[in-house]
Short mmCIF file of C-alpha atoms and ligand atoms in Angstrom, two decimals:
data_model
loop_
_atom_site.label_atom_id
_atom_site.label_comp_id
_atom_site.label_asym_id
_atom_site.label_seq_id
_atom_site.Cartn_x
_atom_site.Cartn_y
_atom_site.Cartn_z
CA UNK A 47 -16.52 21.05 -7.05
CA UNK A 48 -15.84 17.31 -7.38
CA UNK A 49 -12.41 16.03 -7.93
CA UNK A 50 -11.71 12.57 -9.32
CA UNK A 51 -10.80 10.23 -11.91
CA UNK A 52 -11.96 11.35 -15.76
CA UNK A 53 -10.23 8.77 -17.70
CA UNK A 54 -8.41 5.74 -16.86
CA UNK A 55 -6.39 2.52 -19.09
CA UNK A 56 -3.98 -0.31 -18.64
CA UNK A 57 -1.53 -2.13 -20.20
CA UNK A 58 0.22 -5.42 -19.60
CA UNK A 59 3.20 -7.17 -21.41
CA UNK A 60 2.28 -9.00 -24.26
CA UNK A 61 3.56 -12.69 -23.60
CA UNK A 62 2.49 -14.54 -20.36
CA UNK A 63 2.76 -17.75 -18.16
CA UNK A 64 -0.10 -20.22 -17.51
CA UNK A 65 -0.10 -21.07 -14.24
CA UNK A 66 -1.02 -24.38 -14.24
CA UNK A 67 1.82 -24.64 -16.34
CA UNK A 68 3.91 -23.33 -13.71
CA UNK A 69 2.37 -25.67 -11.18
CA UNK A 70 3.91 -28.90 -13.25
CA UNK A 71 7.10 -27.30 -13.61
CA UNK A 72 7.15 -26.79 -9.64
CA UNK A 73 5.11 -29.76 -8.90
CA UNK A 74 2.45 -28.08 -7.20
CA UNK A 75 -1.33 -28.98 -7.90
CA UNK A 76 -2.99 -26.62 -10.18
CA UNK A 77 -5.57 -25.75 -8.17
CA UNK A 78 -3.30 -24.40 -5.37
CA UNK A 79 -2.62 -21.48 -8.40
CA UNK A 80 -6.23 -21.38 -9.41
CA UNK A 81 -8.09 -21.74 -6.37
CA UNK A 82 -5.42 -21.28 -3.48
CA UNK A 83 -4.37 -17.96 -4.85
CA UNK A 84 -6.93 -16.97 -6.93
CA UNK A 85 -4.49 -16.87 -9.98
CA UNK A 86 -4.63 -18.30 -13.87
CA UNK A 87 -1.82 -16.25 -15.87
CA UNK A 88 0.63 -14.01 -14.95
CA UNK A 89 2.45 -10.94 -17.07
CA UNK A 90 5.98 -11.54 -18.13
CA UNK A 91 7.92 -8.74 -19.36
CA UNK A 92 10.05 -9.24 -22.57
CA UNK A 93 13.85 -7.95 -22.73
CA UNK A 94 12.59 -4.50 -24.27
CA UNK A 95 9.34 -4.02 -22.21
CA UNK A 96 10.53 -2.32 -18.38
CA UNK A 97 8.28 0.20 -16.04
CA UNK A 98 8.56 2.96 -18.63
CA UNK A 99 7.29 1.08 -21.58
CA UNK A 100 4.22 -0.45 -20.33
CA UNK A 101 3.42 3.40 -18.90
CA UNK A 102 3.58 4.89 -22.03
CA UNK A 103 1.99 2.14 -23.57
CA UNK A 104 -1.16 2.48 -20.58
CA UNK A 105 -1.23 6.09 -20.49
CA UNK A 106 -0.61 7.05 -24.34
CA UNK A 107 -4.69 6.44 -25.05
CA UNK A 108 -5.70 8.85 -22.93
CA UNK A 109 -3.93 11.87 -23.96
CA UNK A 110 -5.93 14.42 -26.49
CA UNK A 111 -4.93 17.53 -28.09
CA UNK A 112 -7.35 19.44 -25.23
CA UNK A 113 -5.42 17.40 -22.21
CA UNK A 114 -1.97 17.34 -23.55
CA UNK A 115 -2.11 21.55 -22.65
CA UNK A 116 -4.09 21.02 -19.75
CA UNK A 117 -1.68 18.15 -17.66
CA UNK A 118 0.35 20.21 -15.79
CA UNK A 119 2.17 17.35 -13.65
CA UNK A 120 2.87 13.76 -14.17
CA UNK A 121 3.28 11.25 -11.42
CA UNK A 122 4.84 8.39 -11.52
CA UNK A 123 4.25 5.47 -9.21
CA UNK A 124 6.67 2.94 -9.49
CA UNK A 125 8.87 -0.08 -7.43
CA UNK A 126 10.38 -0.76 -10.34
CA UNK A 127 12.32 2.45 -11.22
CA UNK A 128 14.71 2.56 -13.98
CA UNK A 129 17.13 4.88 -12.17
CA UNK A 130 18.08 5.82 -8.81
CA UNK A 131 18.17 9.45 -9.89
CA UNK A 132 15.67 10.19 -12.71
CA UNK A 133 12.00 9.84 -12.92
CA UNK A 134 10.70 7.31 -14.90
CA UNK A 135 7.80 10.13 -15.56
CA UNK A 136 10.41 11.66 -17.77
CA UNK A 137 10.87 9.04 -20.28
CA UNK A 138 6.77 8.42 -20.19
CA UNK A 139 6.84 12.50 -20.67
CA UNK A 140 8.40 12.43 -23.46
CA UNK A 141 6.88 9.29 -24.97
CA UNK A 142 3.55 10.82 -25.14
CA UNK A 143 4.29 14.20 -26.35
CA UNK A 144 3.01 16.32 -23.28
CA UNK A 145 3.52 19.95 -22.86
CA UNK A 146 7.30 20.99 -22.07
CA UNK A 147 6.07 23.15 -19.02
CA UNK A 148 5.02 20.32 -16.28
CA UNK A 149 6.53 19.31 -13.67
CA UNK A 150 6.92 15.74 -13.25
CA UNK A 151 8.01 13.49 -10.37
CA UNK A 152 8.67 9.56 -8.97
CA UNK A 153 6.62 8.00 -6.11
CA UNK A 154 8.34 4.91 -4.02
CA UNK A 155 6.09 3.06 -1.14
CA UNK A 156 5.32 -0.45 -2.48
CA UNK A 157 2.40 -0.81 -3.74
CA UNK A 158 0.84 1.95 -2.03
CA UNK A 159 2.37 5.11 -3.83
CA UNK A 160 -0.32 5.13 -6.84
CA UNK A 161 -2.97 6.30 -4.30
CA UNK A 162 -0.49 9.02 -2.41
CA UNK A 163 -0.20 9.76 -6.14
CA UNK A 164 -4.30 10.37 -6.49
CA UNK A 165 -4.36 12.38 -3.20
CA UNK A 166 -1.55 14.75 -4.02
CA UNK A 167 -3.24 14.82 -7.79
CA UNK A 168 -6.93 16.15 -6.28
CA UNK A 169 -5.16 18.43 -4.01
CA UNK A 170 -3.34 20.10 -7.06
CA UNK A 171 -6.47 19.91 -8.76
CA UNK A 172 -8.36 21.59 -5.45
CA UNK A 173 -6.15 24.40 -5.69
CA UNK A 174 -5.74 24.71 -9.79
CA UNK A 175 -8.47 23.39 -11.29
CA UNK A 176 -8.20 24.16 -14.51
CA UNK A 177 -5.35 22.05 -14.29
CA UNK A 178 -4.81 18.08 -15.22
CA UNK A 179 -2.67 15.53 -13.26
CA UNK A 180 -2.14 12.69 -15.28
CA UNK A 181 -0.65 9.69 -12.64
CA UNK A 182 0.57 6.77 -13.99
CA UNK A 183 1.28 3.03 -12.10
CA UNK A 184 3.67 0.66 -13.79
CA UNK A 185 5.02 -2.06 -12.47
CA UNK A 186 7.17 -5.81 -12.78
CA UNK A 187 6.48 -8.17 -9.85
CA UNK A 188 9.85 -10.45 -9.92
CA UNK A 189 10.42 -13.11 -6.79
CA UNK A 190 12.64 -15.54 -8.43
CA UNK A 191 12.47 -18.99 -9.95
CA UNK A 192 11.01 -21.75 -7.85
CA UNK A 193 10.43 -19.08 -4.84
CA UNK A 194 6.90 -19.40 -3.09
CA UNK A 195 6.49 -16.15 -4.49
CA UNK A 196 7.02 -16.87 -7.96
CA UNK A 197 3.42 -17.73 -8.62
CA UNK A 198 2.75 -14.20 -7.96
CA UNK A 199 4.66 -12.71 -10.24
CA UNK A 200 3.14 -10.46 -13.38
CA UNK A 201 3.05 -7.00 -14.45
CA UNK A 202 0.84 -4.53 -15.64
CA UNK A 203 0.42 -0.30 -15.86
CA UNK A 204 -2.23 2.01 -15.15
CA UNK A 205 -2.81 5.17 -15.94
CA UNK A 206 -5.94 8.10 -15.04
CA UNK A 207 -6.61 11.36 -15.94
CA UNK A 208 -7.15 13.52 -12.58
CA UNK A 209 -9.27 16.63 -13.00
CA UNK A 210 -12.16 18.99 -11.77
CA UNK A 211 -15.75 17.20 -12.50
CA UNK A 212 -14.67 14.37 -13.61
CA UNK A 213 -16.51 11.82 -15.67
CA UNK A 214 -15.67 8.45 -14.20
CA UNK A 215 -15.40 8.92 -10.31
CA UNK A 216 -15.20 11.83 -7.25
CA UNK A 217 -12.62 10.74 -4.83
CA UNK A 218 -14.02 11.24 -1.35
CA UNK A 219 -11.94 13.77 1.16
CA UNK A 220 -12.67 11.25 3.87
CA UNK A 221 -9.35 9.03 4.20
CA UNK A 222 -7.96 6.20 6.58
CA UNK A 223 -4.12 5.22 6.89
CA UNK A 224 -2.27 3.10 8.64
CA UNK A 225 1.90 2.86 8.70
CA UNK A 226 3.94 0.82 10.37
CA UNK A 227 8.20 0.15 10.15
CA UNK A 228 8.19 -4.36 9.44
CA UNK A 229 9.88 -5.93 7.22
CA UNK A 230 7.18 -8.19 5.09
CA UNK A 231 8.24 -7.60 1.70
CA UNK A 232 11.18 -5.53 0.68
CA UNK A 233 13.71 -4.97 -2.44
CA UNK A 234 17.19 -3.60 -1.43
CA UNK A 235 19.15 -1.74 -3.92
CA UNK A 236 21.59 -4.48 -4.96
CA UNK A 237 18.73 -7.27 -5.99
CA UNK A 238 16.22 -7.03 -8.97
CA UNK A 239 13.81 -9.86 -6.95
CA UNK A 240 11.97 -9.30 -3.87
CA UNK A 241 12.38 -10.53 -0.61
CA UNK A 242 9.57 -11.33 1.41
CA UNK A 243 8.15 -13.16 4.75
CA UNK A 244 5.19 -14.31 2.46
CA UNK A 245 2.50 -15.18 5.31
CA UNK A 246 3.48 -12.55 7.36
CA UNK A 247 3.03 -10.15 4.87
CA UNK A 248 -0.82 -11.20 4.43
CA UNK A 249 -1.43 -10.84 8.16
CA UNK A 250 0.32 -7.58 8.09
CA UNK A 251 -1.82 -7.10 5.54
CA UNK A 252 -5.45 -7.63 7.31
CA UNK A 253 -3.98 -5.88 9.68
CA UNK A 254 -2.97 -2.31 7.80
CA UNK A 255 -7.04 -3.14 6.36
CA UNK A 256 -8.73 -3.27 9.47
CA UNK A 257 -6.78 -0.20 11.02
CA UNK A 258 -7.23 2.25 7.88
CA UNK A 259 -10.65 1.31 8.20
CA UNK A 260 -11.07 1.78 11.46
CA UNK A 261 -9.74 5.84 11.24
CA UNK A 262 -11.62 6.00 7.85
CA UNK A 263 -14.67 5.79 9.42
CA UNK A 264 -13.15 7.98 12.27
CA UNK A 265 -12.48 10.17 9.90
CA UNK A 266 -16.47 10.62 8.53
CA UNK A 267 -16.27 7.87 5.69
CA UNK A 268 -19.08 6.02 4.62
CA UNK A 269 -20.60 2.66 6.55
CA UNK A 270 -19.72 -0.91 5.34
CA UNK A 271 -23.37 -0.93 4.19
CA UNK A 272 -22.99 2.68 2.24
CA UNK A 273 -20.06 0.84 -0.36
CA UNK A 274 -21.76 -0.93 -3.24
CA UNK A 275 -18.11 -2.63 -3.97
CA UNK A 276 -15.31 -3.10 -3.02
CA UNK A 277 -11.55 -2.97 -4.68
CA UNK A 278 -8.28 -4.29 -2.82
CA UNK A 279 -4.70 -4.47 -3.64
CA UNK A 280 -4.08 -7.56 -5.27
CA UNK A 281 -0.95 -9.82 -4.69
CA UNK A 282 -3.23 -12.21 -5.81
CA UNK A 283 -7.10 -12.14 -6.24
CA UNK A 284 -7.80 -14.62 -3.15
CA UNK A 285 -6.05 -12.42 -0.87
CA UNK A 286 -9.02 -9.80 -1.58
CA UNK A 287 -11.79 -12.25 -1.01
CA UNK A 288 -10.06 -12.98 3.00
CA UNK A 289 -9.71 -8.97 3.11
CA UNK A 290 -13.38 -8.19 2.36
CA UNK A 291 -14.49 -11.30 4.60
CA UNK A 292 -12.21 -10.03 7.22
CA UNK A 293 -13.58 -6.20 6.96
CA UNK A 294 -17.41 -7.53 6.65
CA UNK A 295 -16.85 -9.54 10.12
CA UNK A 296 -15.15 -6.26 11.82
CA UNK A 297 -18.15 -4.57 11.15
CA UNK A 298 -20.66 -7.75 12.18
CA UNK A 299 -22.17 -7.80 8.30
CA UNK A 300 -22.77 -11.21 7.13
CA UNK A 301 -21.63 -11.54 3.03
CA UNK A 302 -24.29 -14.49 2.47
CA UNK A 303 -26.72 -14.67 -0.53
CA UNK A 304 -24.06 -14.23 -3.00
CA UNK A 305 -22.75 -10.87 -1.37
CA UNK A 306 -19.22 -11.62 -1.66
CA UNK A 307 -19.33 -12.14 -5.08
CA UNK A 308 -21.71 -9.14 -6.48
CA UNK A 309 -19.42 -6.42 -3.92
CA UNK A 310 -15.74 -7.87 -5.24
CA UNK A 311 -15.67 -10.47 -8.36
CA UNK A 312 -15.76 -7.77 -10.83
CA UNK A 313 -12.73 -6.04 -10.08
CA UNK A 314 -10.73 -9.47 -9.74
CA UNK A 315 -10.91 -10.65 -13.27
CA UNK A 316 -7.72 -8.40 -15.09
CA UNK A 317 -5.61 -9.42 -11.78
CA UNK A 318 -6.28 -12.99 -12.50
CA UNK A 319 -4.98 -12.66 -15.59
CA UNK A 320 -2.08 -10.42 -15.11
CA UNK A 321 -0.67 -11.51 -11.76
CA UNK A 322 0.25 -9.06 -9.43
CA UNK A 323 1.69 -5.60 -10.80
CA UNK A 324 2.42 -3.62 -7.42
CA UNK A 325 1.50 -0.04 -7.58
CA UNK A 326 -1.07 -0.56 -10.50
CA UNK A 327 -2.79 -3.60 -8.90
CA UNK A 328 -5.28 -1.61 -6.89
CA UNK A 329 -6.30 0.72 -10.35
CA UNK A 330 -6.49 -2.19 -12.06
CA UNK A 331 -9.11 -3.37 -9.81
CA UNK A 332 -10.97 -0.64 -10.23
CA UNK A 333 -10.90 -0.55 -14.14
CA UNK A 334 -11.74 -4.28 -13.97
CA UNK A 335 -14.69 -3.41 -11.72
CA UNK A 336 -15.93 -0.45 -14.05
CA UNK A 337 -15.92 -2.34 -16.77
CA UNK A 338 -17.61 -5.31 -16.00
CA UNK A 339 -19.88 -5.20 -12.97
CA UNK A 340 -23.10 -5.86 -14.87
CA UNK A 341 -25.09 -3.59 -12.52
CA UNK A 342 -25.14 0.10 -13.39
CA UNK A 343 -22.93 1.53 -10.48
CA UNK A 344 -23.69 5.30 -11.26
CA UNK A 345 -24.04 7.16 -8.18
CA UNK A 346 -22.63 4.49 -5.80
CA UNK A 347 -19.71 4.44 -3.66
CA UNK A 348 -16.78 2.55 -4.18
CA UNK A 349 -14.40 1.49 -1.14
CA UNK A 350 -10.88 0.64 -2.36
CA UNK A 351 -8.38 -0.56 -0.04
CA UNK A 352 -4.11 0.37 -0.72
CA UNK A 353 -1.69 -1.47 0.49
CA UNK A 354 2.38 -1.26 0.30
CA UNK A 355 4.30 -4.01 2.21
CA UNK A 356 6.84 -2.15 4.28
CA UNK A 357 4.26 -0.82 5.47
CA UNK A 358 1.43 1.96 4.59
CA UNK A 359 -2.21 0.89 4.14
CA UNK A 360 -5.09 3.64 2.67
CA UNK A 361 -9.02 2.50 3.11
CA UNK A 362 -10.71 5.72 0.92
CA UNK A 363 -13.67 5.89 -1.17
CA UNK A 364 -15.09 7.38 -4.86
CA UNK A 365 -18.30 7.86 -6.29
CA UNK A 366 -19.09 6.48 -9.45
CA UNK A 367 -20.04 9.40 -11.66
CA UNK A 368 -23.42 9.26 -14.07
CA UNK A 369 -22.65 8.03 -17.64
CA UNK A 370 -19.94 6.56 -16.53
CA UNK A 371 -19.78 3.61 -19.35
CA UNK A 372 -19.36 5.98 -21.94
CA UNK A 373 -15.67 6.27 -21.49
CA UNK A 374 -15.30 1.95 -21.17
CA UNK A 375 -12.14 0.84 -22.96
CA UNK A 376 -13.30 -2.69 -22.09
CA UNK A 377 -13.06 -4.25 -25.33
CA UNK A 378 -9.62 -3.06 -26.03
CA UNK A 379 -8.95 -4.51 -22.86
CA UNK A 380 -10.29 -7.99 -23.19
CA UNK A 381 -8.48 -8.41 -26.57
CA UNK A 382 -4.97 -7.28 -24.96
CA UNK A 383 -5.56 -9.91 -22.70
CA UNK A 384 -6.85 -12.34 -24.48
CA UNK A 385 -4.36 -11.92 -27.77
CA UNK A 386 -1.41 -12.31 -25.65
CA UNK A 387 0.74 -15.16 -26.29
CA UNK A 388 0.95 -18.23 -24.48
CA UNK A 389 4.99 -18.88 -23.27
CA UNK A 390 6.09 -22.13 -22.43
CA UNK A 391 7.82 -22.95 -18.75
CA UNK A 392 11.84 -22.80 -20.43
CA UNK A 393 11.10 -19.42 -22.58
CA UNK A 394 9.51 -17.71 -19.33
CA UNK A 395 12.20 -18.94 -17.16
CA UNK A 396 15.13 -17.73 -19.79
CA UNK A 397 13.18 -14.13 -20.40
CA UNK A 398 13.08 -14.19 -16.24
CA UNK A 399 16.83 -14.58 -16.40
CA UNK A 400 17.70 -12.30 -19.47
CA UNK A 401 19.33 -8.94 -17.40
CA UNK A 402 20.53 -6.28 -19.59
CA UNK A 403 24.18 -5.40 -20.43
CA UNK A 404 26.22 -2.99 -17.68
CA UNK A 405 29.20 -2.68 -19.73
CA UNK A 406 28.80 0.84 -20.62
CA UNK A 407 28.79 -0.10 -24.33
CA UNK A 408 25.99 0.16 -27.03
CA UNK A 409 23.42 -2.58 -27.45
CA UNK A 410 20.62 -3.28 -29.09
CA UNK A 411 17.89 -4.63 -27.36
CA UNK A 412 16.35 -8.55 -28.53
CA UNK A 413 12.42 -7.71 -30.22
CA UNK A 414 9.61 -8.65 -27.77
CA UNK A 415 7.63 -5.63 -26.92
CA UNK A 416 4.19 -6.13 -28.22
CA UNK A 417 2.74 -2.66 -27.58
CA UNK A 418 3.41 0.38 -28.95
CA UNK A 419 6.85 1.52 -27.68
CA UNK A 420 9.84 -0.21 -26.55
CA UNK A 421 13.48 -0.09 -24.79
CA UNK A 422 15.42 0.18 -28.22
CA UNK A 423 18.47 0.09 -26.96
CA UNK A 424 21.35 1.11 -24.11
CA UNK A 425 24.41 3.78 -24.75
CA UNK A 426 26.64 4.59 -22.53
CA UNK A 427 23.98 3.85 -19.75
CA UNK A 428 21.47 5.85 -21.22
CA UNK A 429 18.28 4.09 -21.81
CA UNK A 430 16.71 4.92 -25.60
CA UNK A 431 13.23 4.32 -25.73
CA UNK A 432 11.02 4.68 -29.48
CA UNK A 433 8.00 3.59 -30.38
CA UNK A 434 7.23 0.39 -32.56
CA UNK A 435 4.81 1.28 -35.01
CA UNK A 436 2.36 -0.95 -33.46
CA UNK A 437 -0.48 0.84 -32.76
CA UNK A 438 -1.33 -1.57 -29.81
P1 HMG B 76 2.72 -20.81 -0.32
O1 HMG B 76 3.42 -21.24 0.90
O2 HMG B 76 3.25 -21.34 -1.62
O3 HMG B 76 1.21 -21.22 -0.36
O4 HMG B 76 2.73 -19.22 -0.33
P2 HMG B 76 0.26 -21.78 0.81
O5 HMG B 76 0.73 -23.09 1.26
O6 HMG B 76 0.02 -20.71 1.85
O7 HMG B 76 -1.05 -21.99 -0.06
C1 HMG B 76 -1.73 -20.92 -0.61
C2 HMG B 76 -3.22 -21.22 -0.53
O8 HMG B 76 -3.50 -22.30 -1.42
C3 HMG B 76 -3.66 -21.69 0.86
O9 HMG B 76 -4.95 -21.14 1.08
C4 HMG B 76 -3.76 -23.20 0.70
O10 HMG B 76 -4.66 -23.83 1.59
C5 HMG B 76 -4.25 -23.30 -0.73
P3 HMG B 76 -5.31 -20.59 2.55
O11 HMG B 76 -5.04 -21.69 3.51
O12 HMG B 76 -4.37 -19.41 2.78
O13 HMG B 76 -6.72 -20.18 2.46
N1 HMG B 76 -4.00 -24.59 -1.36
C6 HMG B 76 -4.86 -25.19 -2.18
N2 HMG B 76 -6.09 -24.84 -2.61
C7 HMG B 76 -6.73 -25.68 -3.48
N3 HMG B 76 -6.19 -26.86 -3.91
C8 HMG B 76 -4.96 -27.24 -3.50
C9 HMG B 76 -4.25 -26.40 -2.59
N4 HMG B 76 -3.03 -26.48 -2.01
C10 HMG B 76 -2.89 -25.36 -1.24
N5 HMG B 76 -4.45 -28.41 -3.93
C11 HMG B 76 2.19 -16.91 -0.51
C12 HMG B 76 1.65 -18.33 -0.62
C13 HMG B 76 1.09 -15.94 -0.81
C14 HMG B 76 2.69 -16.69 0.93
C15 HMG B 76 3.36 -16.77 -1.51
O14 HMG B 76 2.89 -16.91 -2.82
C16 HMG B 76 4.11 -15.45 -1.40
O15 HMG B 76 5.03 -15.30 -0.61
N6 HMG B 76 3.71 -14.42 -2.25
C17 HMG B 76 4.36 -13.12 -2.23
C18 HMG B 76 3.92 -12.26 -1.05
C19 HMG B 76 2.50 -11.74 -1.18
O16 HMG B 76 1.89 -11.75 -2.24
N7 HMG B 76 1.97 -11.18 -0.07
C20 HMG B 76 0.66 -10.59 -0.06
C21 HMG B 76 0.50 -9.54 1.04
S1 HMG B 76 1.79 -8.31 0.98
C22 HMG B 76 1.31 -7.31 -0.35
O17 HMG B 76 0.23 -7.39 -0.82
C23 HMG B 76 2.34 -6.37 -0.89
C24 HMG B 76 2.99 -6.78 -2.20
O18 HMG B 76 2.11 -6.59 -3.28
C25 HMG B 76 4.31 -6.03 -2.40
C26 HMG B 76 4.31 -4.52 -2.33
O19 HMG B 76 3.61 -3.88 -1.55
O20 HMG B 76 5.13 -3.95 -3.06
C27 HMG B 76 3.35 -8.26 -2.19
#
């Protein structure tokens, strides 16, 4: 029995930030954004739109009246939690309409806990497999205004459908990791903006890459030469581009005659346009990669590389499964891209600083969520979520 991914969407805000417009504001040249980093856009969130919102709004396509009775746990991979105490999963839960027996549960580790999420979903699956996990990854990448981080900012969701014979990919058993205690990138619980030792995190990085793949391969994965692409966690889509060079020269392979580009340009295109969104970065990837790699991938071996600063790295593989395009979402997913609207520098930087009330009191939340649910409103703490009647 094969064990993988049978469905899978995303979601990002509905407003965003050119980054050469960012560049003038901070009087950097545009093509330290574009070519530098690998960026053109980034995701920003409006004052309605948090971690929950753009879940639901990732995850609510997938669900059918055969899955809704069949998912019998949601997790929830988020750095961007809404609570200390309650899962975010609860909220998306709800949103969606799934059964009332599940059990559902948060998953904190940078941007690494979406794939703990896929392991612990096939092992459920393994030993149920009539059972459904869905998993979803939602997160808002926020360094602060004029930071060196700020240009790799965004946001974005993902969400899959794990099950028994799937239809999109088998997740391989064979698994590297690599964890370490330093302090490259970190959020304590008083601040809503990272911290981070920005070129230290990317060696840290390479680092976590080489060393998962090193007891990946340990651990009976595939060859360098066995992957027909390649996904990686992306702060930013040039960081993937150093990884893959980096992991091609560990193993002596040479990436000339255009190999670079056929084995990772596919999967960077969303992340170029969304900016970084943590946990859902490496999914997105993947979607990105699915759905426009020109070359039929059916039956080839994907090798995706997870990485959450703090740190724990994951080198694993899938198998792309036949027919595979059937299930493409891809031109919903161009036009959410492309039919979001342009901000200008002030009315990102005052939607950056917008925080919402603490008081304790009721408050109605500004209009700005362009998909189909949004934070309505706050009461006494309590966060009240409804949908928009955009069918987004
Ligand atoms: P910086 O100091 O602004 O940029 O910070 P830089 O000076 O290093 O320049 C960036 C690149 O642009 C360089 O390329 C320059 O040469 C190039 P490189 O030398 O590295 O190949 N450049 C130009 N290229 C073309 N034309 C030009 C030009 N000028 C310069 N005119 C940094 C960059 C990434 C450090 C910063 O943005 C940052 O701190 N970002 C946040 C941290 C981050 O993304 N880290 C990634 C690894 S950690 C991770 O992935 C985990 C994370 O997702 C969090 C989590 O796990 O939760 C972040």
């Amino acid at each position: 029995m094969f064990v993988g991914i049978d469905d899978i969407s995303f979601y990002t805000s509905g407003k965003y930030l050119s980054l050469s417009s960012l560049a003038r504001q901070n009087g950097e040249d545009p093509e330290k954004y574009r070519t530098g980093l690998g960026q053109d856009r980034m995701g920003v969130p409006g004052p309605d739109e948090d971690a929950v919102t753009l879940a639901a709004d990732a995850a609510w396509p997938l669900i059918n009246k055969e899955n809704r009775q069949r998912i019998s746990t949601v997790l929830f991979a988020t750095e961007s939690g809404v609570d200390h105490s309650k899962s975010a999963g609860i909220y998306v839960h709800k949103l969606i309409g799934l059964r009332e027996n599940c059990r559902i549960v948060e998953l904190k580790q940078a941007c690494y806990s979406a794939t703990a999420a896929v392991q612990m979903a096939c092992a459920l699956v393994m030993r149920r497999p009539e059972d459904q996990v869905l998993v979803v990854a939602s997160d808002i990448a926020r360094y602060g205004l004029g930071t060196p981080g700020e240009a790799t900012q965004g946001c974005g969701a993902v969400a899959f459908i794990v099950k028994a014979n799937p239809a999109l990919l088998a997740v391989d058993t064979a698994y590297g990791c690599h964890s370490e205690d330093v302090m490259d990138f970190w959020r304590p619980n008083h601040m809503d903006t990272a911290l981070v030792d920005g070129k230290y995190s990317t060696l840290v990085y390479l680092r976590a890459l080489v060393s998962s793949w090193q007891h990946y391969r340990h651990d009976g994965g595939q060859r360098f030469t066995d992957l027909a692409r390649f996904c990686y966690h992306l702060p930013f889509t040039r960081l993937a581009e150093k990884a893959h060079r980096k992991l091609a020269s560990t193993e002596g392979q040479s990436l000339q005659g255009g190999l670079l580009d056929k084995q990772i340009a596919a999967s960077l295109l969303y992340a170029r346009q969304t900016g970084n969104s943590y946990s859902a970065s490496l999914y997105t990837a993947l979607l990105s990669l699915l759905e426009n790699d020109e070359d039929d991938l059916a039956g080839q071996r994907i090798g995706l590389f997870s990485y959450g600063s703090g740190c724990v790295g994951e080198f694993f593989s899938m198998q792309v499964q036949p027919g595979y395009k059937k299930r493409s979402r891809r031109a919903l997913h161009l036009g959410l891209l492309e039919n979001r609207q342009e901000l200008e520098y002030a009315d990102y930087a005052r939607l950056f600083s917008y925080s919402l009330p603490v008081d304790g009191g009721y408050h109605e939340l500004p209009h700005g969520a362009a998909g189909r649910y949004r934070l309505a409103a706050l009461d006494k703490h309590k966060r009240i979520y409804t949908t928009t009647g955009t069918q987004a």
